[in-house]
Amino acid sequence: MQETTSSASESLKAGNRVVAGGIVAIVLILLGAAVFLFLNLPDANAFNAKVERLFVENDDLTSFADIKLLEILAQSGTAFSEVLASYRMVIFVLLVFSTALLLAALVFLVTIIALNRRISAIQRSGIQVASLLISREGRAVYINDMEFQLTEAALETLAVLAEARMDDEVLTGAQIEAVISGRSEADCDEAAGATRVKRLRDALGNQLVSELLVKTIARRGYVLAVGKDAIRMV
């Protein structure tokens, strides 16, 4: 148990390191892209500087038309700088938005992987049942506070398996049939007991619950995957 706990802890730490590394990598990549884009954008005042240079170098432009043309060029430069500034803001917002989307995608991916690993671990180790209460009067079984209504036959099968589990026994289909029917084991068919177990699993409904709660041990029989201390019958 200590080895399993240590392995799970190491896996969790490794997963956290992967997530942290992925987040840092995404932020660095987008930060590098942002710096590259902003450095390669033209200077917002470049056009105004060119117009100002035209004013200085062409002081002989004194006619009304020439001055008007230079004023139009100056106004165009101002408009260009304002548009370029808005472009910078749009690029910044898009980069922030893409960063948020990539981080969310990474978190969702890691969550899905963690859930898949957890389901696989459950499938390998079985259901962790803290309590299993069999109520004959109510014809129900309570598994970890989940209630399952059972038929009389399914309840009898579960009760037989529970008693066998408390005695650390594995029952074959013929033995289950013999205990329930009261006949000799030699007179009982293995298939009859297997049918009872199948009907019990069908009555439990949830395939994951039924397959992992009532486990089949090859060439030996059937057993409840529940701790003896967790079983109670009323």
Short mmCIF file of N, CA and C in Angstrom, two decimals, residues 10-154:
data_model
loop_
_atom_site.label_atom_id
_atom_site.label_comp_id
_atom_site.label_asym_id
_atom_site.label_seq_id
_atom_site.Cartn_x
_atom_site.Cartn_y
_atom_site.Cartn_z
N GLU A 10 4.17 10.42 -6.63
CA GLU A 10 5.16 10.79 -7.63
C GLU A 10 4.50 11.13 -8.97
N SER A 11 3.47 10.38 -9.34
CA SER A 11 2.75 10.66 -10.58
C SER A 11 2.08 12.02 -10.53
N LEU A 12 1.50 12.34 -9.35
CA LEU A 12 0.86 13.65 -9.19
C LEU A 12 1.87 14.78 -9.31
N LYS A 13 3.05 14.60 -8.68
CA LYS A 13 4.09 15.62 -8.76
C LYS A 13 4.58 15.77 -10.20
N ALA A 14 4.75 14.64 -10.88
CA ALA A 14 5.19 14.71 -12.28
C ALA A 14 4.16 15.42 -13.14
N GLY A 15 2.87 15.12 -12.90
CA GLY A 15 1.81 15.80 -13.64
C GLY A 15 1.80 17.29 -13.38
N ASN A 16 2.00 17.68 -12.13
CA ASN A 16 2.05 19.11 -11.79
C ASN A 16 3.23 19.80 -12.48
N ARG A 17 4.37 19.08 -12.54
CA ARG A 17 5.54 19.66 -13.22
C ARG A 17 5.28 19.85 -14.71
N VAL A 18 4.60 18.87 -15.31
CA VAL A 18 4.27 18.98 -16.73
C VAL A 18 3.34 20.17 -16.98
N VAL A 19 2.33 20.32 -16.12
CA VAL A 19 1.40 21.44 -16.27
C VAL A 19 2.13 22.77 -16.12
N ALA A 20 2.96 22.87 -15.09
CA ALA A 20 3.70 24.12 -14.86
C ALA A 20 4.63 24.42 -16.04
N GLY A 21 5.32 23.38 -16.53
CA GLY A 21 6.21 23.57 -17.68
C GLY A 21 5.45 23.98 -18.92
N GLY A 22 4.28 23.37 -19.14
CA GLY A 22 3.46 23.74 -20.30
C GLY A 22 2.99 25.18 -20.23
N ILE A 23 2.55 25.59 -19.05
CA ILE A 23 2.09 26.98 -18.89
C ILE A 23 3.23 27.97 -19.14
N VAL A 24 4.40 27.67 -18.57
CA VAL A 24 5.55 28.56 -18.77
C VAL A 24 5.94 28.61 -20.24
N ALA A 25 5.92 27.44 -20.92
CA ALA A 25 6.29 27.40 -22.34
C ALA A 25 5.31 28.22 -23.17
N ILE A 26 4.01 28.09 -22.89
CA ILE A 26 3.01 28.86 -23.64
C ILE A 26 3.20 30.36 -23.43
N VAL A 27 3.40 30.76 -22.19
CA VAL A 27 3.59 32.18 -21.90
C VAL A 27 4.84 32.72 -22.59
N LEU A 28 5.94 31.95 -22.55
CA LEU A 28 7.18 32.40 -23.18
C LEU A 28 7.04 32.50 -24.69
N ILE A 29 6.39 31.51 -25.30
CA ILE A 29 6.20 31.54 -26.75
C ILE A 29 5.38 32.76 -27.18
N LEU A 30 4.27 32.98 -26.47
CA LEU A 30 3.42 34.12 -26.83
C LEU A 30 4.10 35.45 -26.52
N LEU A 31 4.88 35.48 -25.43
CA LEU A 31 5.61 36.70 -25.11
C LEU A 31 6.65 37.00 -26.19
N GLY A 32 7.35 35.94 -26.65
CA GLY A 32 8.31 36.13 -27.74
C GLY A 32 7.64 36.61 -29.01
N ALA A 33 6.47 36.02 -29.32
CA ALA A 33 5.73 36.45 -30.52
C ALA A 33 5.30 37.90 -30.39
N ALA A 34 4.87 38.31 -29.20
CA ALA A 34 4.44 39.70 -28.99
C ALA A 34 5.60 40.66 -29.17
N VAL A 35 6.75 40.32 -28.58
CA VAL A 35 7.92 41.19 -28.71
C VAL A 35 8.34 41.31 -30.18
N PHE A 36 8.33 40.17 -30.89
CA PHE A 36 8.71 40.19 -32.32
C PHE A 36 7.76 41.08 -33.12
N LEU A 37 6.46 40.94 -32.88
CA LEU A 37 5.49 41.75 -33.63
C LEU A 37 5.64 43.23 -33.33
N PHE A 38 5.77 43.59 -32.06
CA PHE A 38 5.85 45.00 -31.69
C PHE A 38 7.15 45.63 -32.19
N LEU A 39 8.24 44.85 -32.21
CA LEU A 39 9.50 45.40 -32.69
C LEU A 39 9.49 45.62 -34.20
N ASN A 40 8.72 44.80 -34.92
CA ASN A 40 8.69 44.90 -36.37
C ASN A 40 7.59 45.81 -36.90
N LEU A 41 6.73 46.29 -36.02
CA LEU A 41 5.74 47.27 -36.45
C LEU A 41 6.43 48.60 -36.71
N PRO A 42 6.02 49.34 -37.74
CA PRO A 42 6.66 50.65 -37.99
C PRO A 42 6.36 51.64 -36.87
N ASP A 43 7.26 52.60 -36.73
CA ASP A 43 7.08 53.63 -35.70
C ASP A 43 5.86 54.48 -36.04
N ALA A 44 5.03 54.71 -35.03
CA ALA A 44 3.80 55.48 -35.27
C ALA A 44 4.11 56.91 -35.70
N ASN A 45 5.27 57.45 -35.32
CA ASN A 45 5.61 58.83 -35.66
C ASN A 45 6.52 58.92 -36.89
N ALA A 46 6.73 57.78 -37.57
CA ALA A 46 7.63 57.80 -38.73
C ALA A 46 7.07 58.69 -39.84
N PHE A 47 5.78 58.62 -40.07
CA PHE A 47 5.17 59.43 -41.14
C PHE A 47 5.24 60.91 -40.78
N ASN A 48 4.96 61.23 -39.53
CA ASN A 48 5.04 62.64 -39.10
C ASN A 48 6.46 63.18 -39.23
N ALA A 49 7.43 62.31 -38.94
CA ALA A 49 8.82 62.75 -39.06
C ALA A 49 9.18 63.05 -40.51
N LYS A 50 8.65 62.22 -41.44
CA LYS A 50 8.91 62.48 -42.85
C LYS A 50 8.28 63.80 -43.30
N VAL A 51 7.06 64.07 -42.85
CA VAL A 51 6.38 65.32 -43.21
C VAL A 51 7.15 66.52 -42.65
N GLU A 52 7.59 66.38 -41.39
CA GLU A 52 8.35 67.47 -40.78
C GLU A 52 9.65 67.72 -41.56
N ARG A 53 10.25 66.65 -42.02
CA ARG A 53 11.48 66.79 -42.80
C ARG A 53 11.21 67.52 -44.12
N LEU A 54 10.02 67.22 -44.71
CA LEU A 54 9.64 67.94 -45.94
C LEU A 54 9.50 69.43 -45.68
N PHE A 55 8.91 69.83 -44.56
CA PHE A 55 8.77 71.23 -44.20
C PHE A 55 10.13 71.90 -44.09
N VAL A 56 11.07 71.18 -43.45
CA VAL A 56 12.39 71.77 -43.18
C VAL A 56 13.20 71.88 -44.47
N GLU A 57 13.17 70.83 -45.30
CA GLU A 57 14.02 70.79 -46.48
C GLU A 57 13.45 71.59 -47.65
N ASN A 58 12.17 71.89 -47.59
CA ASN A 58 11.53 72.62 -48.70
C ASN A 58 10.91 73.91 -48.17
N ASP A 59 11.79 74.81 -47.67
CA ASP A 59 11.29 76.06 -47.14
C ASP A 59 10.86 77.03 -48.24
N ASP A 60 11.14 76.65 -49.50
CA ASP A 60 10.72 77.51 -50.61
C ASP A 60 9.29 77.25 -51.04
N LEU A 61 8.63 76.27 -50.37
CA LEU A 61 7.22 75.99 -50.68
C LEU A 61 6.37 77.01 -49.92
N THR A 62 6.09 78.12 -50.56
CA THR A 62 5.40 79.22 -49.87
C THR A 62 4.01 79.49 -50.41
N SER A 63 3.70 78.86 -51.53
CA SER A 63 2.37 79.12 -52.09
C SER A 63 1.30 78.47 -51.24
N PHE A 64 0.07 78.99 -51.42
CA PHE A 64 -1.05 78.46 -50.62
C PHE A 64 -1.27 76.98 -50.88
N ALA A 65 -1.16 76.56 -52.15
CA ALA A 65 -1.38 75.15 -52.51
C ALA A 65 -0.33 74.26 -51.89
N ASP A 66 0.94 74.73 -51.89
CA ASP A 66 2.01 73.92 -51.29
C ASP A 66 1.81 73.74 -49.79
N ILE A 67 1.46 74.87 -49.14
CA ILE A 67 1.25 74.79 -47.69
C ILE A 67 0.06 73.90 -47.37
N LYS A 68 -0.98 74.00 -48.17
CA LYS A 68 -2.17 73.17 -47.95
C LYS A 68 -1.83 71.68 -48.10
N LEU A 69 -0.99 71.40 -49.11
CA LEU A 69 -0.58 70.02 -49.33
C LEU A 69 0.21 69.48 -48.15
N LEU A 70 1.10 70.30 -47.63
CA LEU A 70 1.89 69.87 -46.47
C LEU A 70 1.01 69.66 -45.24
N GLU A 71 -0.01 70.52 -45.07
CA GLU A 71 -0.92 70.34 -43.94
C GLU A 71 -1.70 69.03 -44.07
N ILE A 72 -2.11 68.71 -45.31
CA ILE A 72 -2.82 67.44 -45.52
C ILE A 72 -1.92 66.26 -45.20
N LEU A 73 -0.65 66.37 -45.62
CA LEU A 73 0.30 65.30 -45.30
C LEU A 73 0.49 65.16 -43.79
N ALA A 74 0.54 66.28 -43.09
CA ALA A 74 0.70 66.23 -41.64
C ALA A 74 -0.51 65.57 -40.98
N GLN A 75 -1.70 65.92 -41.45
CA GLN A 75 -2.91 65.31 -40.90
C GLN A 75 -2.96 63.81 -41.20
N SER A 76 -2.49 63.42 -42.38
CA SER A 76 -2.43 62.00 -42.73
C SER A 76 -1.47 61.25 -41.81
N GLY A 77 -0.35 61.91 -41.51
CA GLY A 77 0.60 61.28 -40.60
C GLY A 77 0.01 61.08 -39.22
N THR A 78 -0.73 62.08 -38.75
CA THR A 78 -1.39 61.95 -37.44
C THR A 78 -2.41 60.81 -37.44
N ALA A 79 -3.20 60.72 -38.52
CA ALA A 79 -4.18 59.63 -38.62
C ALA A 79 -3.49 58.27 -38.68
N PHE A 80 -2.38 58.21 -39.41
CA PHE A 80 -1.64 56.95 -39.51
C PHE A 80 -1.12 56.50 -38.13
N SER A 81 -0.60 57.46 -37.36
CA SER A 81 -0.07 57.11 -36.04
C SER A 81 -1.19 56.63 -35.11
N GLU A 82 -2.38 57.25 -35.22
CA GLU A 82 -3.50 56.82 -34.38
C GLU A 82 -3.97 55.42 -34.77
N VAL A 83 -4.04 55.14 -36.08
CA VAL A 83 -4.43 53.80 -36.55
C VAL A 83 -3.43 52.76 -36.09
N LEU A 84 -2.15 53.07 -36.20
CA LEU A 84 -1.11 52.13 -35.80
C LEU A 84 -1.17 51.86 -34.30
N ALA A 85 -1.47 52.90 -33.52
CA ALA A 85 -1.61 52.70 -32.08
C ALA A 85 -2.79 51.77 -31.77
N SER A 86 -3.89 51.94 -32.51
CA SER A 86 -5.04 51.05 -32.30
C SER A 86 -4.69 49.62 -32.70
N TYR A 87 -3.89 49.48 -33.78
CA TYR A 87 -3.45 48.14 -34.18
C TYR A 87 -2.63 47.48 -33.07
N ARG A 88 -1.78 48.24 -32.44
CA ARG A 88 -0.98 47.69 -31.33
C ARG A 88 -1.90 47.18 -30.21
N MET A 89 -2.93 47.96 -29.90
CA MET A 89 -3.84 47.54 -28.85
C MET A 89 -4.61 46.27 -29.25
N VAL A 90 -5.04 46.21 -30.54
CA VAL A 90 -5.74 45.02 -31.01
C VAL A 90 -4.84 43.79 -30.94
N ILE A 91 -3.60 43.93 -31.35
CA ILE A 91 -2.65 42.82 -31.29
C ILE A 91 -2.44 42.37 -29.85
N PHE A 92 -2.33 43.34 -28.94
CA PHE A 92 -2.13 42.99 -27.52
C PHE A 92 -3.33 42.21 -26.97
N VAL A 93 -4.56 42.68 -27.31
CA VAL A 93 -5.77 41.99 -26.83
C VAL A 93 -5.85 40.57 -27.40
N LEU A 94 -5.52 40.43 -28.69
CA LEU A 94 -5.55 39.11 -29.32
C LEU A 94 -4.54 38.17 -28.69
N LEU A 95 -3.38 38.66 -28.35
CA LEU A 95 -2.36 37.83 -27.71
C LEU A 95 -2.81 37.40 -26.32
N VAL A 96 -3.41 38.32 -25.57
CA VAL A 96 -3.92 37.95 -24.25
C VAL A 96 -5.02 36.90 -24.36
N PHE A 97 -5.91 37.10 -25.34
CA PHE A 97 -7.01 36.16 -25.54
C PHE A 97 -6.48 34.78 -25.95
N SER A 98 -5.51 34.75 -26.87
CA SER A 98 -4.94 33.47 -27.28
C SER A 98 -4.20 32.79 -26.14
N THR A 99 -3.55 33.57 -25.28
CA THR A 99 -2.89 32.99 -24.12
C THR A 99 -3.90 32.32 -23.19
N ALA A 100 -5.01 33.01 -22.95
CA ALA A 100 -6.05 32.44 -22.09
C ALA A 100 -6.62 31.17 -22.69
N LEU A 101 -6.86 31.16 -24.01
CA LEU A 101 -7.40 29.97 -24.66
C LEU A 101 -6.43 28.80 -24.59
N LEU A 102 -5.16 29.06 -24.82
CA LEU A 102 -4.17 27.98 -24.77
C LEU A 102 -4.01 27.43 -23.35
N LEU A 103 -4.04 28.30 -22.37
CA LEU A 103 -3.94 27.84 -20.98
C LEU A 103 -5.17 27.01 -20.60
N ALA A 104 -6.36 27.47 -21.03
CA ALA A 104 -7.58 26.71 -20.75
C ALA A 104 -7.54 25.35 -21.43
N ALA A 105 -7.06 25.33 -22.69
CA ALA A 105 -6.95 24.05 -23.41
C ALA A 105 -5.98 23.11 -22.70
N LEU A 106 -4.87 23.65 -22.19
CA LEU A 106 -3.91 22.82 -21.47
C LEU A 106 -4.51 22.26 -20.19
N VAL A 107 -5.23 23.11 -19.46
CA VAL A 107 -5.85 22.65 -18.21
C VAL A 107 -6.89 21.56 -18.50
N PHE A 108 -7.72 21.78 -19.52
CA PHE A 108 -8.72 20.77 -19.88
C PHE A 108 -8.07 19.46 -20.30
N LEU A 109 -6.98 19.55 -21.07
CA LEU A 109 -6.29 18.35 -21.52
C LEU A 109 -5.73 17.58 -20.33
N VAL A 110 -5.09 18.29 -19.42
CA VAL A 110 -4.53 17.63 -18.24
C VAL A 110 -5.64 17.02 -17.38
N THR A 111 -6.78 17.74 -17.27
CA THR A 111 -7.90 17.21 -16.48
C THR A 111 -8.44 15.93 -17.10
N ILE A 112 -8.58 15.91 -18.43
CA ILE A 112 -9.08 14.70 -19.09
C ILE A 112 -8.11 13.54 -18.90
N ILE A 113 -6.81 13.81 -19.03
CA ILE A 113 -5.81 12.75 -18.83
C ILE A 113 -5.88 12.22 -17.40
N ALA A 114 -6.01 13.14 -16.42
CA ALA A 114 -6.08 12.72 -15.02
C ALA A 114 -7.33 11.87 -14.76
N LEU A 115 -8.46 12.28 -15.35
CA LEU A 115 -9.69 11.50 -15.18
C LEU A 115 -9.56 10.12 -15.81
N ASN A 116 -8.95 10.05 -16.99
CA ASN A 116 -8.76 8.75 -17.64
C ASN A 116 -7.87 7.85 -16.81
N ARG A 117 -6.81 8.42 -16.23
CA ARG A 117 -5.94 7.62 -15.37
C ARG A 117 -6.67 7.15 -14.11
N ARG A 118 -7.52 8.02 -13.58
CA ARG A 118 -8.26 7.65 -12.37
C ARG A 118 -9.24 6.51 -12.68
N ILE A 119 -9.94 6.62 -13.82
CA ILE A 119 -10.87 5.56 -14.21
C ILE A 119 -10.13 4.25 -14.44
N SER A 120 -8.94 4.34 -15.08
CA SER A 120 -8.15 3.13 -15.30
C SER A 120 -7.71 2.52 -13.99
N ALA A 121 -7.33 3.38 -13.02
CA ALA A 121 -6.92 2.87 -11.71
C ALA A 121 -8.09 2.19 -11.00
N ILE A 122 -9.28 2.78 -11.13
CA ILE A 122 -10.47 2.17 -10.53
C ILE A 122 -10.76 0.83 -11.17
N GLN A 123 -10.63 0.76 -12.49
CA GLN A 123 -10.89 -0.49 -13.19
C GLN A 123 -9.89 -1.57 -12.79
N ARG A 124 -8.65 -1.16 -12.51
CA ARG A 124 -7.64 -2.15 -12.13
C ARG A 124 -7.81 -2.61 -10.69
N SER A 125 -8.13 -1.68 -9.79
CA SER A 125 -8.15 -2.02 -8.38
C SER A 125 -9.53 -2.32 -7.83
N GLY A 126 -10.57 -1.96 -8.58
CA GLY A 126 -11.93 -2.19 -8.10
C GLY A 126 -12.48 -0.99 -7.36
N ILE A 127 -13.74 -1.08 -7.00
CA ILE A 127 -14.40 0.02 -6.30
C ILE A 127 -13.96 0.05 -4.84
N GLN A 128 -13.68 1.25 -4.34
CA GLN A 128 -13.35 1.40 -2.94
C GLN A 128 -14.65 1.57 -2.16
N VAL A 129 -15.12 0.45 -1.60
CA VAL A 129 -16.40 0.45 -0.89
C VAL A 129 -16.13 0.65 0.59
N ALA A 130 -16.62 1.78 1.12
CA ALA A 130 -16.44 2.05 2.54
C ALA A 130 -17.49 1.34 3.38
N SER A 131 -18.68 1.15 2.81
CA SER A 131 -19.74 0.46 3.55
C SER A 131 -20.68 -0.22 2.56
N LEU A 132 -21.11 -1.42 2.93
CA LEU A 132 -22.08 -2.17 2.14
C LEU A 132 -23.13 -2.72 3.11
N LEU A 133 -24.32 -2.14 3.03
CA LEU A 133 -25.40 -2.51 3.93
C LEU A 133 -26.49 -3.22 3.13
N ILE A 134 -26.79 -4.46 3.53
CA ILE A 134 -27.84 -5.25 2.87
C ILE A 134 -29.08 -5.23 3.76
N SER A 135 -30.16 -4.68 3.23
CA SER A 135 -31.41 -4.61 3.96
C SER A 135 -32.38 -5.63 3.38
N ARG A 136 -32.59 -6.73 4.10
CA ARG A 136 -33.51 -7.76 3.61
C ARG A 136 -34.95 -7.26 3.64
N GLU A 137 -35.27 -6.51 4.68
CA GLU A 137 -36.65 -6.02 4.81
C GLU A 137 -36.99 -5.05 3.67
N GLY A 138 -36.06 -4.16 3.37
CA GLY A 138 -36.32 -3.18 2.31
C GLY A 138 -35.93 -3.68 0.93
N ARG A 139 -35.39 -4.89 0.87
CA ARG A 139 -34.92 -5.47 -0.39
C ARG A 139 -34.05 -4.47 -1.16
N ALA A 140 -33.03 -3.98 -0.46
CA ALA A 140 -32.15 -2.97 -1.05
C ALA A 140 -30.74 -3.18 -0.51
N VAL A 141 -29.78 -2.65 -1.25
CA VAL A 141 -28.40 -2.65 -0.80
C VAL A 141 -27.90 -1.21 -0.90
N TYR A 142 -27.15 -0.80 0.12
CA TYR A 142 -26.61 0.55 0.18
C TYR A 142 -25.09 0.45 0.05
N ILE A 143 -24.56 0.99 -1.06
CA ILE A 143 -23.12 0.97 -1.33
C ILE A 143 -22.62 2.40 -1.28
N ASN A 144 -21.83 2.69 -0.25
CA ASN A 144 -21.31 4.07 -0.09
C ASN A 144 -22.44 5.10 -0.18
N ASP A 145 -23.55 4.83 0.53
CA ASP A 145 -24.71 5.73 0.57
C ASP A 145 -25.50 5.76 -0.74
N MET A 146 -25.17 4.91 -1.69
CA MET A 146 -25.97 4.77 -2.92
C MET A 146 -26.92 3.59 -2.74
N GLU A 147 -28.20 3.83 -2.99
CA GLU A 147 -29.21 2.79 -2.78
C GLU A 147 -29.52 2.09 -4.09
N PHE A 148 -29.57 0.74 -4.03
CA PHE A 148 -29.93 -0.07 -5.17
C PHE A 148 -31.06 -1.00 -4.74
N GLN A 149 -32.20 -0.88 -5.42
CA GLN A 149 -33.31 -1.78 -5.15
C GLN A 149 -33.07 -3.10 -5.88
N LEU A 150 -33.25 -4.22 -5.16
CA LEU A 150 -32.97 -5.53 -5.72
C LEU A 150 -34.20 -6.43 -5.65
N THR A 151 -34.22 -7.40 -6.53
CA THR A 151 -35.25 -8.43 -6.43
C THR A 151 -34.87 -9.39 -5.31
N GLU A 152 -35.82 -10.22 -4.92
CA GLU A 152 -35.57 -11.18 -3.84
C GLU A 152 -34.43 -12.13 -4.21
N ALA A 153 -34.43 -12.61 -5.45
CA ALA A 153 -33.39 -13.54 -5.88
C ALA A 153 -32.02 -12.86 -5.89
N ALA A 154 -31.96 -11.61 -6.41
CA ALA A 154 -30.69 -10.89 -6.44
C ALA A 154 -30.18 -10.61 -5.04
#
